[in-house]
mmCIF file of C-alpha atoms and ligand atoms in Angstrom:
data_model
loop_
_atom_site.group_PDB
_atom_site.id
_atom_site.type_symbol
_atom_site.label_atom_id
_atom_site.label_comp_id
_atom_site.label_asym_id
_atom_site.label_seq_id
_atom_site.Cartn_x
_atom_site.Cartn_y
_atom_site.Cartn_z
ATOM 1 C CA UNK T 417 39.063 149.185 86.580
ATOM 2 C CA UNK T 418 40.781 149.355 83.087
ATOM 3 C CA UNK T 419 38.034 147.757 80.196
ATOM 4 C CA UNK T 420 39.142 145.294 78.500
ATOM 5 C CA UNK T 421 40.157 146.493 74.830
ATOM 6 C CA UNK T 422 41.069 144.736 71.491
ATOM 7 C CA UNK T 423 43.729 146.575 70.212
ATOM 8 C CA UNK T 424 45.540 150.167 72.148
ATOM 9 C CA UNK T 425 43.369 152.943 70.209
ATOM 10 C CA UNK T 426 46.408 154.762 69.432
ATOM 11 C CA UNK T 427 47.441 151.470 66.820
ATOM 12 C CA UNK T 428 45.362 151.937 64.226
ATOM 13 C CA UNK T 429 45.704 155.626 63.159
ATOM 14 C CA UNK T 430 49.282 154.831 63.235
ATOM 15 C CA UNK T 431 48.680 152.050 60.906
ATOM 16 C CA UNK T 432 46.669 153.734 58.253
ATOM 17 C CA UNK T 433 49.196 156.216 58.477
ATOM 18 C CA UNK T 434 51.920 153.977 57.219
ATOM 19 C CA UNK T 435 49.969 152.391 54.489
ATOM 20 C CA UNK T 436 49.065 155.308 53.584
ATOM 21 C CA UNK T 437 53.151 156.266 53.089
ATOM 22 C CA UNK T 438 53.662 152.887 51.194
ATOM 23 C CA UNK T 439 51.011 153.795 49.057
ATOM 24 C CA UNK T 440 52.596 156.767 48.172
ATOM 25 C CA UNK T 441 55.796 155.060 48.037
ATOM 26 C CA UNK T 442 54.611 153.576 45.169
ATOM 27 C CA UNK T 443 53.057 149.888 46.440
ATOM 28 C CA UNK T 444 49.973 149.511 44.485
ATOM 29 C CA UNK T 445 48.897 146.414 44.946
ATOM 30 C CA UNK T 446 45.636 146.324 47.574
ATOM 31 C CA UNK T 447 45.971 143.003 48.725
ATOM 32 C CA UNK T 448 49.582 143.577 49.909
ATOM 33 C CA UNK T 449 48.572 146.833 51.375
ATOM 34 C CA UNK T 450 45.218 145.171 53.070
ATOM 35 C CA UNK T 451 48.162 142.358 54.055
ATOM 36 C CA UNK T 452 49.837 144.603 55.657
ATOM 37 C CA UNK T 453 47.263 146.593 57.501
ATOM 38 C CA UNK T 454 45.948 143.504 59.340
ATOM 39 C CA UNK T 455 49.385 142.319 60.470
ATOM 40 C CA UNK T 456 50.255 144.254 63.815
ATOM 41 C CA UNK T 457 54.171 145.106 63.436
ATOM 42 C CA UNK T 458 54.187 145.834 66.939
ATOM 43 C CA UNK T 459 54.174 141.922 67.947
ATOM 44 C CA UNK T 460 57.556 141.558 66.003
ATOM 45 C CA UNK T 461 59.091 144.418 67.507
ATOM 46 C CA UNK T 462 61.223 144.007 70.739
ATOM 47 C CA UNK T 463 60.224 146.074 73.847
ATOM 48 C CA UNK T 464 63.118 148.797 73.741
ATOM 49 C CA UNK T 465 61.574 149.465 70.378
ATOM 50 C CA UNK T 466 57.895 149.440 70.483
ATOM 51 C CA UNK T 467 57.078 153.049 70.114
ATOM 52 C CA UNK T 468 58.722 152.917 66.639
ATOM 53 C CA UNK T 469 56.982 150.075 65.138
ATOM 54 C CA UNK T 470 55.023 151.974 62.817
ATOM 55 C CA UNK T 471 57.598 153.818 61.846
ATOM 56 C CA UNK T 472 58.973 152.996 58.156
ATOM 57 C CA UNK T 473 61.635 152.094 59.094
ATOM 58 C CA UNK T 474 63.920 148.879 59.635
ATOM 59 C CA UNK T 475 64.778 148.086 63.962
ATOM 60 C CA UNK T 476 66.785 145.840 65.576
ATOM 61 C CA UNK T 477 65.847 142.562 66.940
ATOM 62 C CA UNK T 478 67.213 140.080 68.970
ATOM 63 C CA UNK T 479 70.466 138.004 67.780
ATOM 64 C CA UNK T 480 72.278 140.953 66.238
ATOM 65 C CA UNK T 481 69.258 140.848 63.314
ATOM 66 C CA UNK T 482 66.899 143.419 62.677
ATOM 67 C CA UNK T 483 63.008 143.648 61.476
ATOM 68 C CA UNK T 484 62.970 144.908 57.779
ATOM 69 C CA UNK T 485 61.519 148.032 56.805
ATOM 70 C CA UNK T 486 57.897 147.787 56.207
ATOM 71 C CA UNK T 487 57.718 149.642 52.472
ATOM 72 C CA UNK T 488 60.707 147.005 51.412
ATOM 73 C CA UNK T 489 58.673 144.062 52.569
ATOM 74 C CA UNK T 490 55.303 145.632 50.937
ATOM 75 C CA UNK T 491 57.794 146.148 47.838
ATOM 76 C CA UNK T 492 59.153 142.629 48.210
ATOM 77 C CA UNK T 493 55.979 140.970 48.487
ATOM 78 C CA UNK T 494 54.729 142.706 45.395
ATOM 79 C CA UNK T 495 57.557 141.913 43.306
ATOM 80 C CA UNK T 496 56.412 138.013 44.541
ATOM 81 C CA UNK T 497 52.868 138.236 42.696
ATOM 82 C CA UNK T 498 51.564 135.937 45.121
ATOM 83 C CA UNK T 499 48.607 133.784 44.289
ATOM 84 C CA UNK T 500 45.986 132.221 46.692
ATOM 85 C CA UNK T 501 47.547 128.784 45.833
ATOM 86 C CA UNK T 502 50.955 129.125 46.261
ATOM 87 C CA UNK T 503 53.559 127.605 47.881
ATOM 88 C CA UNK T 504 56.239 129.530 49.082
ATOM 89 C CA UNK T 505 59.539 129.137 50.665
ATOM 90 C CA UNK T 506 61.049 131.929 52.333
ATOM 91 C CA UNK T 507 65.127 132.371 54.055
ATOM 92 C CA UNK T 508 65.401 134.320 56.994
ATOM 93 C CA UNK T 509 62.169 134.037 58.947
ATOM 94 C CA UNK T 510 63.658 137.054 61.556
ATOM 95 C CA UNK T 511 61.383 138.152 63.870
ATOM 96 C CA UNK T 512 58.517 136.466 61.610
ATOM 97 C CA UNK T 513 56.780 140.145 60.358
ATOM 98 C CA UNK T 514 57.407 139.249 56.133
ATOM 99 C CA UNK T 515 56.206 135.285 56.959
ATOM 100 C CA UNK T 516 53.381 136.828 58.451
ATOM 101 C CA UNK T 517 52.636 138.867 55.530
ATOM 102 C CA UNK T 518 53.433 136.025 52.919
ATOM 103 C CA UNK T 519 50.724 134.252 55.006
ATOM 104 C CA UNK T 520 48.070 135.720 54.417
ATOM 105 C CA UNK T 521 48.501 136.019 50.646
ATOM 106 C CA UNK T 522 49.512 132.572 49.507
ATOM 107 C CA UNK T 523 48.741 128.591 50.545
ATOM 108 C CA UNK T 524 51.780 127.944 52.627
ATOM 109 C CA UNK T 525 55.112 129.425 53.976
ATOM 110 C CA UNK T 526 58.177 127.185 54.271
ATOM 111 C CA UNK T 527 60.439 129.604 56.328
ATOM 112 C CA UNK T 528 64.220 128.747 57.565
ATOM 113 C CA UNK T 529 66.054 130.233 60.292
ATOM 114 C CA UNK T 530 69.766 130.271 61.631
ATOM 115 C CA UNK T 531 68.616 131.177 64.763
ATOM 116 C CA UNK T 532 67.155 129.273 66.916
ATOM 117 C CA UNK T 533 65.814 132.143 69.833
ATOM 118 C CA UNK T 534 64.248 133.662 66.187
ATOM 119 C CA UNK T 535 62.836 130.717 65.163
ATOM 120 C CA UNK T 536 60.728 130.550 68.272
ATOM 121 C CA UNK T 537 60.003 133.913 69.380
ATOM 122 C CA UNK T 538 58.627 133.840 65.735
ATOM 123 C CA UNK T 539 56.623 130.249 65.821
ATOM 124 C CA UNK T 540 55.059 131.943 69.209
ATOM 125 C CA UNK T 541 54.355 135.059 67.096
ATOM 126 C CA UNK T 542 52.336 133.097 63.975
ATOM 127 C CA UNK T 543 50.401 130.868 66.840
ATOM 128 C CA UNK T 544 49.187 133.995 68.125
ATOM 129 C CA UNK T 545 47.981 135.461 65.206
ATOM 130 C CA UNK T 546 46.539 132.037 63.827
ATOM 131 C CA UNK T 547 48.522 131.599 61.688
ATOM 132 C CA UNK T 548 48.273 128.098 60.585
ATOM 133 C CA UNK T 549 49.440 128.243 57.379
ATOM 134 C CA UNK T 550 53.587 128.170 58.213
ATOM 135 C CA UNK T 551 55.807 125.955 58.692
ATOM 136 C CA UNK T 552 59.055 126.416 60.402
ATOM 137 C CA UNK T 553 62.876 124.934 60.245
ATOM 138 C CA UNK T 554 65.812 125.893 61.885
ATOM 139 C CA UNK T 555 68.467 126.074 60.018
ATOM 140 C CA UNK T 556 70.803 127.026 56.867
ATOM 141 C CA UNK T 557 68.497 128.441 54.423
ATOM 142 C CA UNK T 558 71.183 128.855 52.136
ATOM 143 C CA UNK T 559 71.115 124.888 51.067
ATOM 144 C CA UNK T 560 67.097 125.688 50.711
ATOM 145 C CA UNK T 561 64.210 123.217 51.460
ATOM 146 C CA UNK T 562 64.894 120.526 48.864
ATOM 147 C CA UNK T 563 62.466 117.988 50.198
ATOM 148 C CA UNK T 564 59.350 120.749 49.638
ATOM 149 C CA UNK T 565 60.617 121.822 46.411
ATOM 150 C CA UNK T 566 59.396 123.091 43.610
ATOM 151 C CA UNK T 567 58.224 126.180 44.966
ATOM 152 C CA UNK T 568 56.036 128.877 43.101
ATOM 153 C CA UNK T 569 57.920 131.149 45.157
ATOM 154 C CA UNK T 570 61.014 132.185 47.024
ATOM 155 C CA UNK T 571 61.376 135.108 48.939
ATOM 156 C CA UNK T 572 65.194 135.894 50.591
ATOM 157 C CA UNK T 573 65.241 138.398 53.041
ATOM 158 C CA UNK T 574 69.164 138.510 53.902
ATOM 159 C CA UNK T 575 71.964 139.338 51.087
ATOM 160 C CA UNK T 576 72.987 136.495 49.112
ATOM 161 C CA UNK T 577 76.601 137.426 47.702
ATOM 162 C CA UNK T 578 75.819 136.053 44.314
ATOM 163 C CA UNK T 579 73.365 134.356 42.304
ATOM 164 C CA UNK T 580 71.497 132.178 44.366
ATOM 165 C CA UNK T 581 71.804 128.793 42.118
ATOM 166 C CA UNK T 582 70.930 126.282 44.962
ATOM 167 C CA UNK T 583 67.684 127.761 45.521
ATOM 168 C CA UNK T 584 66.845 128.427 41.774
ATOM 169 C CA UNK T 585 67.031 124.833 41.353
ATOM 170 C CA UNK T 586 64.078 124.685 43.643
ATOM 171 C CA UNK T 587 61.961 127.357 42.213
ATOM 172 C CA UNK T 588 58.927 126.466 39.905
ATOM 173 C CA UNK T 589 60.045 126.484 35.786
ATOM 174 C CA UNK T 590 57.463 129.691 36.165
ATOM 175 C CA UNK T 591 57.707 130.397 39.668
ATOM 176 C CA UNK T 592 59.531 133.677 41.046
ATOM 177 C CA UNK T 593 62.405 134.689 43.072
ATOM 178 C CA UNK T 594 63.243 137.640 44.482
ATOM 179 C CA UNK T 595 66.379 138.099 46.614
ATOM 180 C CA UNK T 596 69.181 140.963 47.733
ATOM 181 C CA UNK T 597 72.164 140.117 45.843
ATOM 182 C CA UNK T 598 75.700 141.842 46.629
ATOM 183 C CA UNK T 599 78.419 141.567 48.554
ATOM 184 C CA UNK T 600 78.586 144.848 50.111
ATOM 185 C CA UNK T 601 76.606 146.804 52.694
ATOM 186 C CA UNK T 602 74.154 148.191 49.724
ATOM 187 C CA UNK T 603 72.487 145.336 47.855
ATOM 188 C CA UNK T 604 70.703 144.799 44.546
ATOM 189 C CA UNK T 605 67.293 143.784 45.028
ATOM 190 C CA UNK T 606 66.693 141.196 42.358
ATOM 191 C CA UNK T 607 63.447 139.126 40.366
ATOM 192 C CA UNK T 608 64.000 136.031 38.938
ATOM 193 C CA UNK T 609 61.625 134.907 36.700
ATOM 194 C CA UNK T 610 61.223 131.644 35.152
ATOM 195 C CA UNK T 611 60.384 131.285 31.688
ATOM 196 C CA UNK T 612 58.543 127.892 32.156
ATOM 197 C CA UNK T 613 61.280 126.283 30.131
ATOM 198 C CA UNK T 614 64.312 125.959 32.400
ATOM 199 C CA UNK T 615 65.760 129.702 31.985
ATOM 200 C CA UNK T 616 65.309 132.680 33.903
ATOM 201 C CA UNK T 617 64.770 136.485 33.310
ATOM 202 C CA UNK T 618 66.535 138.718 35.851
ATOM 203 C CA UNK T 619 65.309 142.400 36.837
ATOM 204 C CA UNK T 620 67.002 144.670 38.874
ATOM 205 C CA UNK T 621 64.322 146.580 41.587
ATOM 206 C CA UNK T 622 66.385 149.083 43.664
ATOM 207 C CA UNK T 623 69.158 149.401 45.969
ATOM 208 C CA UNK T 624 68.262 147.784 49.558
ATOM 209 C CA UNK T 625 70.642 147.062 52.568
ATOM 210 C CA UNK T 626 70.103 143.340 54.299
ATOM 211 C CA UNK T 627 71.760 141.340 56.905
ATOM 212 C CA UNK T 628 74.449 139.012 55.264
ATOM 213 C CA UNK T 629 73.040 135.386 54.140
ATOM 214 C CA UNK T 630 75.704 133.348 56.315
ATOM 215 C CA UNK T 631 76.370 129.632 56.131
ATOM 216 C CA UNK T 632 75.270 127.196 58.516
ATOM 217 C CA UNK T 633 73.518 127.287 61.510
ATOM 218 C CA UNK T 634 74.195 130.123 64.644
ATOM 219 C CA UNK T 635 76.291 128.906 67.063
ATOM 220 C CA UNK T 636 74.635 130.960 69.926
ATOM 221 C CA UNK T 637 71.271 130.242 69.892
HETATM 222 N N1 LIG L 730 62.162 139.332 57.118
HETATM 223 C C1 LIG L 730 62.715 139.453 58.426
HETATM 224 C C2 LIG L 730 64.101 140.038 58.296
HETATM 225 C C3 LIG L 730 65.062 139.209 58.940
HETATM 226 S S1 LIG L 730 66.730 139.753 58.827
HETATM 227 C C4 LIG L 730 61.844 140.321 59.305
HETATM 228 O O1 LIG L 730 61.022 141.055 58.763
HETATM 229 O O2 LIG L 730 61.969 140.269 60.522
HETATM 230 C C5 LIG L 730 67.424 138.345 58.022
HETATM 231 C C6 LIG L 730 67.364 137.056 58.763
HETATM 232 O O3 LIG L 730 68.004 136.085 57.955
HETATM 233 C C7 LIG L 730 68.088 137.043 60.105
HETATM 234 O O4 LIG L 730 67.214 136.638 61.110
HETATM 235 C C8 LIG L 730 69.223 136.046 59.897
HETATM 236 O O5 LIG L 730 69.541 135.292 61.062
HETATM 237 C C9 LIG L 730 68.649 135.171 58.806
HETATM 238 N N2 LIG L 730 69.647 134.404 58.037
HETATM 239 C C10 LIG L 730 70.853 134.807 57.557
HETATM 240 N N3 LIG L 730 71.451 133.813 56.889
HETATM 241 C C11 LIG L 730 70.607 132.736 56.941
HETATM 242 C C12 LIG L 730 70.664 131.398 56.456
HETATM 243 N N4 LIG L 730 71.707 130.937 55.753
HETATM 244 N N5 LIG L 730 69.630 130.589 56.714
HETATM 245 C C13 LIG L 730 68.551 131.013 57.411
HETATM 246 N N6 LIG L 730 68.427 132.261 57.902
HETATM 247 C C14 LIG L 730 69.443 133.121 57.668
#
């Protein structure tokens, strides 16, 4: 008879391993590493692709989608400077691996899907990892979540093809955005950051390539 075990003993070698490579990468900050480390990517991953979850690299996912790359959500996060208090609003929950992370580093997660098959195989994902501190919508993230707003920060994890003014208007006068901005299949990664008095200072991170930000809701669920 098999025992019982916790975790496959193979897991967490493989996950030092990779914070270990983000660390070298260049992501500093602990919390977002220790974030990281306690958030098993291979409950996001789909079965065809479990082998490679803690791989650094981005995989697909159901719906056409796919399951960022681990050092661009540790890099992402950072850019966020999340505090214990705050509330954030992210667009393009996906398979529910970067909520996850935002999770455990700030107050709340407002998180918006298109998909609906996402938005569940992801709510089933943060119940199993007790992770009581989300809340989920379905649908266009794009329009934002104006009844929550202001946010301290918003995180967009598909490529807006400008500017994202709409969801500006909902971020904190000092709160922080950070979002892929182009039009093409290489993207800007970009941090807003507000001033406290209305304006905003934009920063340019690195090149990243993201799923387009589409409008309205997925027809095929
Ligand atoms: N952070 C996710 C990556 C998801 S890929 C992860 O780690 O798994 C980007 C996601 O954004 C896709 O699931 C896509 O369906 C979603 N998306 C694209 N446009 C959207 C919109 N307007 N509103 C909400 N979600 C959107």
């Amino acid at each position: 008879m098999k025992r019982p075990q916790k975790s496959s003993p193979e897991v967490q070698p493989q996950m030092a391993q990779l914070v270990l490579s983000l660390r070298t990468q260049g992501v500093t900050d602990p919390l977002v590493l220790a974030a990281v480390e306690r958030t098993p990517r291979d409950l996001f991953t789909p079965d065809l692709f479990k082998n490679r979850s803690w791989e650094d690299s981005a995989l697909p996912i159901a719906c056409g989608q796919t399951i960022s790359q681990p050092y661009i959500v540790s890099l992402m996060t950072q850019a966020l400077t999340l505090e214990p208090r705050a509330r954030v609003l992210e667009i393009g929950t996906g398979s529910g691996y970067q909520t996850a992370i935002l999770a455990r580093l700030s107050r709340l997660v407002y998180t918006i899907e298109r998909y609906r098959t996402l938005m569940r195989e992801a709510e089933a994902r943060f119940a199993s990892l007790q992770l009581t501190n989300v809340i989920t919508r379905f649908g266009d993230g794009s329009l934002g979540w104006a009844e929550q707003a202001p946010f301290d920060r918003i995180l967009v994890t598909a490529a807006a093809p400008e500017e994202p003014k709409t969801l500006l208007e909902q971020l904190k006068p000092s709160g922080v955005l950070v979002a892929p901005i182009g039009k093409g299949p290489v993207q800007k990664l970009c941090r807003y950051a507000g001033d406290g008095r209305g304006g905003f200072t934009m920063e340019v991170l690195c090149e990243v390539r993201f799923v387009p930000l589409l409008d309205g809701v997925a027809k095929e669920q």
